[in-house]
Amino acid sequence: MSTATPVTLQDSSRTRRVRGGSASRPPVGAAPLERSRRRMFWAFTTPAVLIYVVLFLVPVGYAAWTSLYKWDGIGPKKWRGLKNYQTLWQDPIFRHSLTNTLKILFVGGILTFAFAFALMLILREMNRKLFARSVLFFPCLVNAMVFGIAAGVLFSPTGPVNKTLEALGWSHPPQWLATEHLQTMILGTLVWTATGYYTAILMAAVDQIPEYLYEAAELDGANAFQRFRHVTLPMCWDVISVCAVLWTVSSVKIFELILMYGGSSGSQPPSDSWNTAMYVYIEAFPTASTPQLGLATAAALVSLFLVVVFTVVLRRLLRRDPIEY
């Protein structure tokens, strides 16, 4: 009695491949399915692309066109070509603003992620980490105007901070809100408020790491830092990459902290504390001169160019093969 198994389509195509025959054709039903998927792709993607073009590319194009003119926002435009960009390059205030922007980006970023990694290392090992995480995240919920008002009260020459320092024997406490200290105060507040935000994101990624990986590392004798180095860091690398991009985009747009720390009674902050976002605001809405919207949009485009360059470089540097577990 014959016991041969029936030959199926799959077995037949596999046999042809083994014997060196031509590659099997896709199933007949795959072509309509593929065409249906392509139609669904464009049906769902086209509205998003149109919204992106209308709300982002068109305004950027209009800003690039405006940056080639001298314009106060009301009168006729006067063609200047690339002279607005030449003015920016020759303006020492803009160069100093650009330096402050890079200082916030790099120094603030290094400090923020150093504290976030340290807190992640501590929170991973402690009890009641959800409560601690909520406390750390709380400063992100507070408006920057509150920090400006609180700083004016706490760090004034006769405020509680200086009174405490004098009681401890410090005869000449620093003038915290003086012009030479504004950049440090802004940077410190920014790091303080951003650390909890990025710690919360990183801890959400840490919570997804299987516990047995940490247990295996402990059995191998790894201490807390080694577990962070060889388990936590590789497993959270994609989230760290996204956080780095988020920081790059958000740090260039810092505006309200500088305005609240440096401005008072309607006056503008001292130029030593400006970044490029504040430079754009002052040129577009000056308090005692004619608005220069062409110069302001040119400065805004320089900021956009910086964000794009740093984001692309970061994505290239932080690209790693995904780890599956």
Coordinates of C-alpha atoms in Angstrom, one line a residue, residues 12-276:
S12 CA 6.7 22.0 -5.3
S13 CA 8.2 25.5 -5.3
R14 CA 10.7 24.5 -2.5
T15 CA 11.8 21.6 -4.6
R16 CA 12.4 23.9 -7.6
R17 CA 14.5 26.2 -5.5
V18 CA 16.6 23.3 -4.2
R19 CA 17.1 22.0 -7.7
G20 CA 18.4 25.3 -8.9
G21 CA 15.2 26.3 -10.7
S22 CA 13.8 29.8 -10.9
A23 CA 12.5 31.5 -7.9
S24 CA 8.9 30.8 -7.1
R25 CA 6.4 33.5 -8.0
P26 CA 4.4 35.1 -5.2
P27 CA 1.0 33.6 -4.6
V28 CA -1.7 34.8 -7.0
G29 CA -3.6 36.6 -4.1
A30 CA -0.6 38.6 -3.0
A31 CA -0.7 41.1 -5.9
P32 CA -4.2 42.5 -5.2
L33 CA -3.3 42.6 -1.5
E34 CA -0.1 44.6 -2.3
R35 CA -2.0 47.0 -4.5
S36 CA -4.6 47.5 -1.7
R37 CA -1.8 48.2 0.8
R38 CA -0.3 50.8 -1.6
R39 CA -3.7 52.5 -2.1
M40 CA -4.2 52.6 1.7
F41 CA -0.7 54.0 2.2
W42 CA -1.3 57.0 0.0
A43 CA -4.9 57.4 1.3
F44 CA -3.6 57.7 4.9
T45 CA -0.3 59.6 4.1
T46 CA -1.6 62.2 1.7
P47 CA -3.6 64.3 4.3
A48 CA -0.6 64.3 6.7
V49 CA 1.8 65.3 3.9
L50 CA -0.6 68.1 2.8
I51 CA -0.9 69.4 6.4
Y52 CA 2.9 69.3 6.8
V53 CA 3.4 71.2 3.6
V54 CA 0.8 73.9 4.5
L55 CA 1.7 74.3 8.2
F56 CA 5.5 73.9 8.0
L57 CA 7.1 74.0 4.5
V58 CA 5.0 77.0 3.3
P59 CA 5.7 79.1 6.4
V60 CA 9.4 78.3 6.2
G61 CA 9.4 79.2 2.5
Y62 CA 7.7 82.5 3.3
A63 CA 10.2 83.2 6.1
A64 CA 13.1 82.5 3.7
W65 CA 11.6 84.9 1.2
T66 CA 11.0 87.6 3.9
S67 CA 14.6 87.2 5.2
L68 CA 15.8 88.7 1.9
Y69 CA 14.0 92.0 2.5
K70 CA 14.1 94.9 4.9
W71 CA 10.6 95.1 6.3
D72 CA 9.0 96.6 9.4
G73 CA 5.8 94.6 9.1
I74 CA 3.7 97.5 7.8
G75 CA 5.4 99.5 5.0
P76 CA 6.7 98.2 1.7
K77 CA 9.5 95.7 1.6
K78 CA 12.9 96.7 0.3
W79 CA 15.1 94.1 -1.4
R80 CA 18.3 93.3 0.5
G81 CA 19.3 89.9 -0.8
L82 CA 21.7 88.2 1.5
K83 CA 22.7 91.4 3.4
N84 CA 20.5 90.4 6.4
Y85 CA 22.6 87.3 6.8
Q86 CA 25.8 89.4 6.4
T87 CA 24.5 91.7 9.1
L88 CA 23.9 88.8 11.4
W89 CA 27.5 87.5 10.8
Q90 CA 28.9 91.0 11.6
D91 CA 26.7 91.6 14.6
P92 CA 28.6 90.9 17.8
I93 CA 25.3 90.6 19.7
F94 CA 24.0 87.8 17.4
R95 CA 27.4 86.0 17.6
H96 CA 27.2 86.2 21.4
S97 CA 23.6 84.9 21.2
L98 CA 24.7 82.0 19.1
T99 CA 27.4 81.2 21.6
N100 CA 24.9 81.2 24.4
T101 CA 22.6 78.9 22.4
L102 CA 25.4 76.4 21.8
K103 CA 26.3 76.7 25.5
I104 CA 22.8 75.8 26.5
L105 CA 22.7 73.0 24.0
F106 CA 26.0 71.3 25.0
V107 CA 26.7 72.3 28.6
G108 CA 23.1 72.1 29.6
G109 CA 22.6 68.9 27.7
I110 CA 25.7 67.2 29.3
L111 CA 24.6 68.3 32.8
T112 CA 20.9 67.3 32.3
F113 CA 21.7 63.8 31.0
A114 CA 24.5 63.3 33.6
F115 CA 21.9 64.0 36.4
A116 CA 19.2 62.0 34.6
F117 CA 21.5 58.9 34.3
A118 CA 22.6 59.3 37.9
L119 CA 18.9 59.5 39.0
M120 CA 18.1 56.5 36.8
L121 CA 20.8 54.5 38.4
I122 CA 19.5 55.4 41.9
L123 CA 15.8 55.0 41.1
R124 CA 16.4 51.6 39.5
E125 CA 17.6 50.3 42.9
M126 CA 15.3 52.1 45.4
N127 CA 11.8 51.4 46.7
R128 CA 8.9 53.8 46.1
K129 CA 10.5 54.9 42.9
L130 CA 7.1 55.9 41.4
F131 CA 6.7 58.6 44.1
A132 CA 10.3 59.8 43.6
R133 CA 9.7 59.9 39.9
S134 CA 6.6 62.0 40.4
V135 CA 8.5 64.4 42.6
L136 CA 11.3 64.8 40.0
F137 CA 8.8 65.3 37.2
F138 CA 6.9 68.0 39.1
P139 CA 9.1 71.0 38.0
C140 CA 8.2 70.3 34.4
L141 CA 4.6 71.1 35.1
V142 CA 5.4 74.6 36.5
N143 CA 5.3 77.5 34.1
A144 CA 8.6 79.3 33.6
M145 CA 7.0 82.5 34.7
V146 CA 6.7 81.0 38.2
F147 CA 10.4 80.4 38.2
G148 CA 11.1 83.9 37.2
I149 CA 8.9 85.3 40.0
A150 CA 10.3 82.9 42.5
A151 CA 13.9 83.8 41.6
G152 CA 13.1 87.5 42.0
V153 CA 12.0 86.8 45.6
L154 CA 14.5 84.1 46.6
F155 CA 17.7 85.6 45.0
S156 CA 17.2 89.3 45.5
P157 CA 20.0 91.1 47.5
T158 CA 17.8 91.0 50.6
G159 CA 16.1 87.7 49.8
P160 CA 16.0 84.5 51.8
V161 CA 19.0 83.0 50.1
N162 CA 21.3 85.9 50.9
K163 CA 19.9 86.2 54.4
T164 CA 20.7 82.5 55.0
L165 CA 24.2 82.9 53.7
E166 CA 24.8 86.0 55.9
A167 CA 23.6 84.0 58.9
L168 CA 26.1 81.3 58.0
G169 CA 28.9 83.9 58.1
W170 CA 29.1 84.8 54.4
S171 CA 29.7 88.6 54.7
H172 CA 29.3 89.4 50.9
P173 CA 26.9 86.9 49.3
P174 CA 26.8 87.0 45.5
Q175 CA 24.4 89.1 43.5
W176 CA 22.6 86.2 41.9
L177 CA 20.5 88.2 39.5
A178 CA 23.3 90.5 38.3
T179 CA 24.0 90.5 34.6
E180 CA 27.2 88.4 34.9
H181 CA 25.3 85.6 36.7
L182 CA 22.1 85.6 34.6
Q183 CA 23.4 82.9 32.2
T184 CA 24.4 80.6 35.0
M185 CA 21.0 81.1 36.7
I186 CA 19.2 80.4 33.5
L187 CA 21.3 77.3 32.8
G188 CA 20.8 76.0 36.3
T189 CA 17.0 76.4 36.2
L190 CA 16.9 74.8 32.8
V191 CA 18.9 71.8 34.0
W192 CA 16.7 71.5 37.1
T193 CA 13.4 71.5 35.3
A194 CA 14.6 69.3 32.4
T195 CA 16.3 66.6 34.5
G196 CA 13.0 65.2 35.9
Y197 CA 11.4 65.2 32.4
Y198 CA 14.1 63.1 30.8
T199 CA 14.5 60.9 33.9
A200 CA 10.8 60.0 33.6
I201 CA 11.2 59.1 30.0
L202 CA 14.4 57.0 30.6
M203 CA 12.8 55.2 33.6
A204 CA 9.8 54.2 31.4
A205 CA 12.3 52.5 29.1
V206 CA 14.2 50.9 32.1
D207 CA 10.9 49.4 33.3
Q208 CA 10.6 47.5 30.1
I209 CA 13.9 45.7 30.6
P210 CA 13.4 42.1 31.8
E211 CA 14.4 41.5 35.4
Y212 CA 16.3 38.3 34.6
L213 CA 19.0 40.3 32.8
Y214 CA 19.8 42.2 36.0
E215 CA 19.7 39.0 38.0
A216 CA 22.1 37.3 35.6
A217 CA 24.4 40.4 35.8
E218 CA 24.3 40.2 39.7
L219 CA 25.1 36.5 39.6
D220 CA 28.2 37.4 37.5
G221 CA 29.3 39.9 40.2
A222 CA 28.4 43.1 38.4
N223 CA 27.9 46.2 40.6
A224 CA 25.3 48.9 40.1
F225 CA 27.4 50.9 37.6
Q226 CA 28.4 47.8 35.7
R227 CA 24.7 46.8 35.4
F228 CA 24.0 50.3 34.1
R229 CA 26.9 50.1 31.7
H230 CA 26.2 46.6 30.3
V231 CA 22.5 46.2 30.7
T232 CA 20.6 49.5 31.1
L233 CA 22.5 51.6 28.6
P234 CA 22.4 49.2 25.6
M235 CA 18.7 48.3 26.3
C236 CA 17.7 52.0 26.4
W237 CA 19.9 53.2 23.6
D238 CA 16.9 54.0 21.2
V239 CA 15.1 56.0 23.9
I240 CA 18.4 57.9 24.8
S241 CA 18.7 58.7 21.1
V242 CA 15.2 60.1 21.0
C243 CA 15.8 62.1 24.2
A244 CA 19.0 63.6 22.7
V245 CA 17.0 64.8 19.7
L246 CA 14.2 66.2 21.9
W247 CA 16.8 68.1 24.0
T248 CA 18.4 69.5 20.8
V249 CA 15.1 70.8 19.5
S250 CA 13.9 72.2 22.8
S251 CA 17.1 73.8 24.0
V252 CA 17.4 76.0 20.9
K253 CA 13.9 77.4 21.6
I254 CA 14.5 78.5 25.2
F255 CA 12.9 81.8 25.5
E256 CA 10.6 82.4 28.5
L257 CA 13.3 81.7 31.1
I258 CA 15.6 84.4 29.7
L259 CA 12.8 86.9 29.4
M260 CA 11.6 86.3 33.0
Y261 CA 15.1 86.3 34.5
G262 CA 16.5 89.2 32.6
G263 CA 13.5 91.4 31.9
S264 CA 11.9 93.7 34.5
S265 CA 9.2 96.4 34.3
G266 CA 8.8 96.0 30.6
S267 CA 12.5 96.3 29.8
Q268 CA 14.3 93.7 27.7
P269 CA 16.9 91.4 29.2
P270 CA 20.6 92.4 28.9
S271 CA 22.1 91.3 25.6
D272 CA 24.7 89.1 27.4
S273 CA 21.9 86.7 28.4
W274 CA 20.3 86.4 24.9
N275 CA 20.2 83.3 22.8
T276 CA 19.1 83.2 19.2

